[in-house]
Amino acid sequence: MKICRFNHDRIGVVQEDDVYDVTDLFERQLHWPAPLGDAVIGQLEKVLDVVREKLPGIKPLKLSSVRLESPVANPGKIIGAPVNYHAHIEEANGDSEINNGKTFTTLEAYGLFLKANSSLIGTADEIQSAFGGRRTDHEVELAVVIGKKARHVPVEAALDYVAGYTIGLDMSVRGGETPCYRKSPDTYSVLGPWLVTRDEIPDPDNLDLSLHVNGEVRQQANTQLLILNVRRVIAYASALYTLHPGDVIMTGTPAGVGPVLPGDTIKAYVENIATFDIRVAPQFADQVEG
Ligand code: MN
């Protein structure tokens, strides 16, 4: 099932050109302190059967008439996996603007990084280049959305903890600052257009993915080429962090990263999920030097 968030926090099921508003099937009462994790994603597994049952009674909206927001409203963490495709390691080591004097070897040598969840937008929004004129790159990635609390997950069981998959853009300013800083300005994390529940993607390690800028192909690969595959990257992350429902793991970008400029249009694709277009705003974000 394809689950979206739209028009100010409505929850929808996408079927072909239609969206069925199923918001009222979820419990959304306030608790304080709010438990860690995204409350809607945490209920997904339980609510999906009811959703299936009620769907025929709901009058759909046209997908083209709604404004899509990030399918996860409130991830506790957006976890990034750097250098998880060999060809991207090679290109990074060959480009001083990417490696900034470092030599990348393995993902484990580098670890994971966290992107601020305030950087998150959906596909109807615009990416706004920060850092004045510095180089902002696109990185298209398969994004895993965690469905239930996970800690020390064994590789073999890792997919049981997945709610579903979506397309991630891990927008990145190149430079010497920490990845947490360079990859976390507002709008630098894109998720969408919807989440595809894990039952529809039995093998996340064999999905084509691509990215075009202004119609020109920049990235084209398959998740078969991941160094740490989806199971292993979940196990690796959960060895360190307790994962909560709605936590997102961006699994890493394939080769072909490169700059985007104000006014560009990015087209991102992951097989069995979707294709979406997103625009880079025509102006740089206002920048006040700290
Ligand atoms: Mn990345």
Tab-separated table of C-alpha atoms and ligand atoms in Angstrom:
chain	number	residue	atom	x	y	z
A	1	MET	CA	0.000	0.000	0.000
A	2	LYS	CA	1.175	3.532	-0.727
A	3	ILE	CA	0.758	5.848	2.265
A	4	CYS	CA	1.107	9.607	1.859
A	5	ARG	CA	0.704	12.718	3.971
A	6	PHE	CA	-0.953	15.631	2.265
A	7	ASN	CA	-2.748	18.987	2.667
A	8	HIS	CA	-1.553	19.760	6.212
A	9	ASP	CA	-1.213	16.367	7.870
A	10	ARG	CA	-3.987	14.379	6.243
A	11	ILE	CA	-3.028	10.723	5.845
A	12	GLY	CA	-3.833	9.112	2.537
A	13	VAL	CA	-3.703	5.891	0.588
A	14	VAL	CA	-2.565	6.374	-3.005
A	15	GLN	CA	-4.021	4.124	-5.683
A	16	GLU	CA	-3.167	5.086	-9.252
A	17	ASP	CA	-4.442	8.666	-9.731
A	18	ASP	CA	-6.479	8.759	-6.526
A	19	VAL	CA	-5.889	9.515	-2.853
A	20	TYR	CA	-8.175	8.108	-0.162
A	21	ASP	CA	-8.202	10.172	3.032
A	22	VAL	CA	-7.835	7.697	5.915
A	23	THR	CA	-6.770	10.202	8.580
A	24	ASP	CA	-9.645	9.376	10.895
A	25	LEU	CA	-8.576	5.727	11.170
A	26	PHE	CA	-5.455	6.779	13.085
A	27	GLU	CA	-5.319	7.811	16.707
A	28	ARG	CA	-3.702	11.239	16.865
A	29	GLN	CA	-4.347	12.361	20.430
A	30	LEU	CA	-1.672	14.353	22.156
A	31	HIS	CA	0.402	12.682	24.824
A	32	TRP	CA	3.025	14.393	26.880
A	33	PRO	CA	5.839	13.795	26.826
A	34	ALA	CA	5.362	12.509	23.311
A	35	PRO	CA	6.903	9.059	23.017
A	36	LEU	CA	9.957	9.011	20.765
A	37	GLY	CA	9.071	8.232	17.200
A	38	ASP	CA	6.346	9.114	14.731
A	39	ALA	CA	2.907	8.234	16.118
A	40	VAL	CA	1.286	7.531	12.758
A	41	ILE	CA	4.092	5.318	11.436
A	42	GLY	CA	4.034	3.465	14.772
A	43	GLN	CA	0.378	2.580	14.211
A	44	LEU	CA	0.686	1.629	10.552
A	45	GLU	CA	0.937	-2.121	10.923
A	46	LYS	CA	-2.065	-2.239	13.255
A	47	VAL	CA	-4.217	0.160	11.242
A	48	LEU	CA	-3.535	-1.183	7.737
A	49	ASP	CA	-6.122	-3.969	7.982
A	50	VAL	CA	-8.803	-1.467	8.993
A	51	VAL	CA	-7.686	0.817	6.168
A	52	ARG	CA	-8.091	-2.021	3.653
A	53	GLU	CA	-11.551	-2.772	4.961
A	54	LYS	CA	-12.783	0.859	4.971
A	55	LEU	CA	-11.206	1.978	1.693
A	56	PRO	CA	-14.118	1.044	-0.612
A	57	GLY	CA	-16.398	3.357	1.421
A	58	ILE	CA	-14.188	6.424	1.017
A	59	LYS	CA	-14.632	8.848	-1.870
A	60	PRO	CA	-11.180	9.501	-3.325
A	61	LEU	CA	-9.555	12.818	-4.206
A	62	LYS	CA	-7.499	13.278	-7.355
A	63	LEU	CA	-3.818	12.816	-6.606
A	64	SER	CA	-3.042	15.785	-8.863
A	65	SER	CA	-5.195	18.039	-6.646
A	66	VAL	CA	-3.380	17.422	-3.353
A	67	ARG	CA	-0.142	18.804	-1.959
A	68	LEU	CA	2.175	15.999	-0.888
A	69	GLU	CA	4.158	16.363	2.322
A	70	SER	CA	6.914	14.141	3.671
A	71	PRO	CA	5.304	10.725	4.305
A	72	VAL	CA	6.900	10.763	7.757
A	73	ALA	CA	5.837	13.845	9.704
A	74	ASN	CA	8.144	13.583	12.641
A	75	PRO	CA	11.102	11.240	12.385
A	76	GLY	CA	13.091	11.055	15.594
A	77	LYS	CA	16.238	10.602	13.542
A	78	ILE	CA	17.250	10.858	9.927
A	79	ILE	CA	20.263	8.598	9.691
A	80	GLY	CA	22.650	8.874	6.767
A	81	ALA	CA	24.946	6.155	5.455
A	82	PRO	CA	27.950	7.681	3.715
A	83	VAL	CA	30.076	5.941	1.072
A	84	ASN	CA	27.854	2.867	0.669
A	85	TYR	CA	28.414	2.313	-3.079
A	86	HIS	CA	31.915	1.509	-4.436
A	87	ALA	CA	31.573	3.770	-7.464
A	88	HIS	CA	30.618	6.682	-5.208
A	89	ILE	CA	33.681	6.048	-3.017
A	90	GLU	CA	35.831	6.227	-6.158
A	91	GLU	CA	34.264	9.462	-7.367
A	92	ALA	CA	34.505	10.992	-3.896
A	93	ASN	CA	38.191	10.098	-3.633
A	94	GLY	CA	38.779	11.595	-7.081
A	95	ASP	CA	37.105	14.932	-6.342
A	96	SER	CA	38.780	17.167	-3.776
A	97	GLU	CA	35.590	19.213	-3.420
A	98	ILE	CA	33.865	16.066	-2.151
A	99	ASN	CA	36.659	14.442	-0.144
A	100	ASN	CA	38.083	17.662	1.257
A	101	GLY	CA	41.466	16.038	1.734
A	102	LYS	CA	40.147	12.774	3.187
A	103	THR	CA	40.413	9.326	1.620
A	104	PHE	CA	37.248	7.287	1.958
A	105	THR	CA	37.751	3.570	2.496
A	106	THR	CA	34.770	1.843	4.081
A	107	LEU	CA	31.481	2.907	5.575
A	108	GLU	CA	32.513	1.417	8.899
A	109	ALA	CA	35.624	3.582	8.974
A	110	TYR	CA	33.446	6.654	8.683
A	111	GLY	CA	30.339	5.604	10.628
A	112	LEU	CA	26.878	7.038	10.170
A	113	PHE	CA	25.706	10.628	10.436
A	114	LEU	CA	22.476	12.301	11.510
A	115	LYS	CA	20.588	14.934	9.575
A	116	ALA	CA	18.484	17.410	11.565
A	117	ASN	CA	14.828	16.485	11.260
A	118	SER	CA	14.051	20.179	10.766
A	119	SER	CA	15.688	19.793	7.341
A	120	LEU	CA	12.833	17.572	6.140
A	121	ILE	CA	10.461	18.560	3.331
A	122	GLY	CA	8.107	16.763	0.968
A	123	THR	CA	8.151	16.638	-2.789
A	124	ALA	CA	5.727	19.543	-3.272
A	125	ASP	CA	8.148	21.870	-1.515
A	126	GLU	CA	11.266	23.487	-2.925
A	127	ILE	CA	14.854	22.824	-1.991
A	128	GLN	CA	16.488	26.082	-1.038
A	129	SER	CA	20.244	26.275	-1.504
A	130	ALA	CA	21.985	27.503	1.616
A	131	PHE	CA	25.598	28.520	2.235
A	132	GLY	CA	25.591	31.342	-0.332
A	133	GLY	CA	27.332	30.263	-3.503
A	134	ARG	CA	28.876	27.049	-2.208
A	135	ARG	CA	28.380	23.736	-3.972
A	136	THR	CA	25.179	21.887	-3.019
A	137	ASP	CA	24.998	18.365	-4.419
A	138	HIS	CA	22.111	16.015	-5.051
A	139	GLU	CA	22.214	12.496	-3.629
A	140	VAL	CA	19.337	10.144	-4.476
A	141	GLU	CA	18.913	7.267	-2.040
A	142	LEU	CA	16.597	4.458	-1.074
A	143	ALA	CA	15.146	5.570	2.269
A	144	VAL	CA	14.043	2.996	4.831
A	145	VAL	CA	11.332	3.975	7.307
A	146	ILE	CA	11.488	2.018	10.563
A	147	GLY	CA	8.155	0.639	11.791
A	148	LYS	CA	8.857	-0.470	15.333
A	149	LYS	CA	11.355	-0.043	18.114
A	150	ALA	CA	14.596	-1.785	17.249
A	151	ARG	CA	17.840	-2.299	19.115
A	152	HIS	CA	20.608	-4.807	18.317
A	153	VAL	CA	18.619	-6.187	15.404
A	154	PRO	CA	20.159	-9.278	13.806
A	155	VAL	CA	20.788	-8.979	10.077
A	156	GLU	CA	18.390	-11.853	9.269
A	157	ALA	CA	15.474	-10.198	11.088
A	158	ALA	CA	16.174	-6.606	10.055
A	159	LEU	CA	13.423	-6.247	7.456
A	160	ASP	CA	10.795	-7.163	10.086
A	161	TYR	CA	11.438	-3.736	11.600
A	162	VAL	CA	10.701	-1.820	8.399
A	163	ALA	CA	7.402	0.015	7.912
A	164	GLY	CA	8.177	0.757	4.298
A	165	TYR	CA	10.356	2.499	1.788
A	166	THR	CA	10.421	5.901	0.209
A	167	ILE	CA	12.727	8.006	-1.946
A	168	GLY	CA	15.258	10.178	-0.159
A	169	LEU	CA	17.281	13.133	-1.340
A	170	ASP	CA	20.247	13.709	0.945
A	171	MET	CA	21.132	17.204	-0.201
A	172	SER	CA	24.688	18.070	0.795
A	173	VAL	CA	26.886	21.115	0.821
A	174	ARG	CA	30.468	20.104	0.068
A	175	GLY	CA	33.161	21.295	2.411
A	176	GLY	CA	35.120	20.595	5.529
A	177	GLU	CA	32.413	20.944	8.170
A	178	THR	CA	30.817	17.860	9.729
A	179	PRO	CA	28.208	16.078	7.600
A	180	CYS	CA	25.628	16.794	10.342
A	181	TYR	CA	26.126	20.499	9.679
A	182	ARG	CA	26.492	20.465	5.896
A	183	LYS	CA	23.550	18.128	5.284
A	184	SER	CA	21.095	19.672	7.735
A	185	PRO	CA	20.038	23.122	6.508
A	186	ASP	CA	16.280	23.544	6.116
A	187	THR	CA	15.027	21.706	2.992
A	188	TYR	CA	18.161	19.509	2.672
A	189	SER	CA	16.249	16.274	3.358
A	190	VAL	CA	13.499	15.316	0.947
A	191	LEU	CA	11.247	12.281	1.407
A	192	GLY	CA	8.427	11.166	-0.800
A	193	PRO	CA	6.263	11.210	-2.644
A	194	TRP	CA	4.831	8.440	-0.424
A	195	LEU	CA	5.833	5.436	1.637
A	196	VAL	CA	5.403	2.008	0.057
A	197	THR	CA	4.710	-0.587	2.734
A	198	ARG	CA	7.316	-3.316	3.037
A	199	ASP	CA	5.003	-6.111	1.823
A	200	GLU	CA	5.110	-4.518	-1.647
A	201	ILE	CA	8.924	-4.495	-1.751
A	202	PRO	CA	10.038	-7.945	-0.626
A	203	ASP	CA	13.591	-7.386	-1.885
A	204	PRO	CA	14.845	-3.843	-1.259
A	205	ASP	CA	18.299	-4.908	-2.429
A	206	ASN	CA	17.335	-5.028	-6.076
A	207	LEU	CA	15.775	-1.708	-7.007
A	208	ASP	CA	16.803	0.584	-9.836
A	209	LEU	CA	17.249	4.188	-8.815
A	210	SER	CA	18.089	7.297	-10.792
A	211	LEU	CA	18.253	11.054	-10.677
A	212	HIS	CA	18.026	13.613	-13.458
A	213	VAL	CA	18.712	17.345	-13.312
A	214	ASN	CA	16.881	19.437	-15.902
A	215	GLY	CA	16.277	16.276	-17.928
A	216	GLU	CA	19.920	15.149	-17.938
A	217	VAL	CA	20.750	11.847	-16.261
A	218	ARG	CA	23.186	12.226	-13.353
A	219	GLN	CA	22.759	9.092	-11.231
A	220	GLN	CA	21.679	5.643	-12.349
A	221	ALA	CA	22.261	2.485	-10.322
A	222	ASN	CA	20.638	-0.410	-8.519
A	223	THR	CA	20.503	-1.104	-4.786
A	224	GLN	CA	22.195	-4.451	-5.537
A	225	LEU	CA	25.355	-2.342	-5.536
A	226	LEU	CA	24.966	-1.252	-1.905
A	227	ILE	CA	28.028	-2.252	0.119
A	228	LEU	CA	26.027	-2.639	3.334
A	229	ASN	CA	22.693	-3.869	2.030
A	230	VAL	CA	19.428	-2.778	3.600
A	231	ARG	CA	19.411	-5.524	6.244
A	232	ARG	CA	23.005	-4.854	7.205
A	233	VAL	CA	22.612	-1.095	7.391
A	234	ILE	CA	19.596	-1.486	9.720
A	235	ALA	CA	21.558	-3.916	11.909
A	236	TYR	CA	24.552	-1.553	11.906
A	237	ALA	CA	22.444	1.467	12.879
A	238	SER	CA	20.525	-0.430	15.556
A	239	ALA	CA	23.766	-1.627	17.137
A	240	LEU	CA	24.348	1.964	18.166
A	241	TYR	CA	21.010	3.726	18.206
A	242	THR	CA	17.633	2.547	19.434
A	243	LEU	CA	15.475	2.957	16.344
A	244	HIS	CA	11.919	4.198	16.770
A	245	PRO	CA	8.912	4.109	14.461
A	246	GLY	CA	9.365	6.780	11.826
A	247	ASP	CA	13.143	6.890	12.060
A	248	VAL	CA	14.564	7.136	8.572
A	249	ILE	CA	17.723	5.545	7.230
A	250	MET	CA	19.007	7.030	3.992
A	251	THR	CA	20.987	4.058	2.721
A	252	GLY	CA	23.624	5.932	0.734
A	253	THR	CA	23.982	7.465	-2.680
A	254	PRO	CA	25.319	5.838	-5.823
A	255	ALA	CA	27.855	7.526	-8.094
A	256	GLY	CA	27.004	10.583	-10.142
A	257	VAL	CA	26.550	13.171	-7.415
A	258	GLY	CA	26.945	16.724	-8.586
A	259	PRO	CA	25.868	20.276	-8.036
A	260	VAL	CA	22.414	21.741	-8.377
A	261	LEU	CA	21.813	25.415	-9.001
A	262	PRO	CA	18.919	27.694	-8.094
A	263	GLY	CA	16.070	27.111	-10.554
A	264	ASP	CA	17.043	23.514	-11.421
A	265	THR	CA	14.491	20.716	-11.488
A	266	ILE	CA	15.461	17.357	-10.020
A	267	LYS	CA	13.696	14.167	-11.054
A	268	ALA	CA	14.196	11.254	-8.655
A	269	TYR	CA	13.181	7.648	-9.221
A	270	VAL	CA	13.276	4.429	-7.242
A	271	GLU	CA	11.773	1.295	-8.765
A	272	ASN	CA	8.475	0.142	-7.205
A	273	ILE	CA	8.162	3.419	-5.308
A	274	ALA	CA	7.683	6.354	-7.674
A	275	THR	CA	9.174	9.144	-9.718
A	276	PHE	CA	8.900	12.715	-8.515
A	277	ASP	CA	10.046	16.149	-9.598
A	278	ILE	CA	11.243	18.769	-7.155
A	279	ARG	CA	12.468	22.242	-7.864
A	280	VAL	CA	15.463	24.035	-6.456
A	281	ALA	CA	14.204	27.506	-5.472
A	282	PRO	CA	15.387	30.286	-7.771
A	283	GLN	CA	17.090	32.144	-4.910
A	284	PHE	CA	19.586	31.101	-2.274
A	285	ALA	CA	18.272	30.982	1.301
A	286	ASP	CA	19.020	34.099	3.320
A	287	GLN	CA	22.253	33.552	5.097
A	288	VAL	CA	23.262	35.337	8.243
A	289	GLU	CA	26.842	34.597	9.191
A	290	GLY	CA	27.105	33.268	12.739
B	1	MN	MN	23.959	10.508	1.309
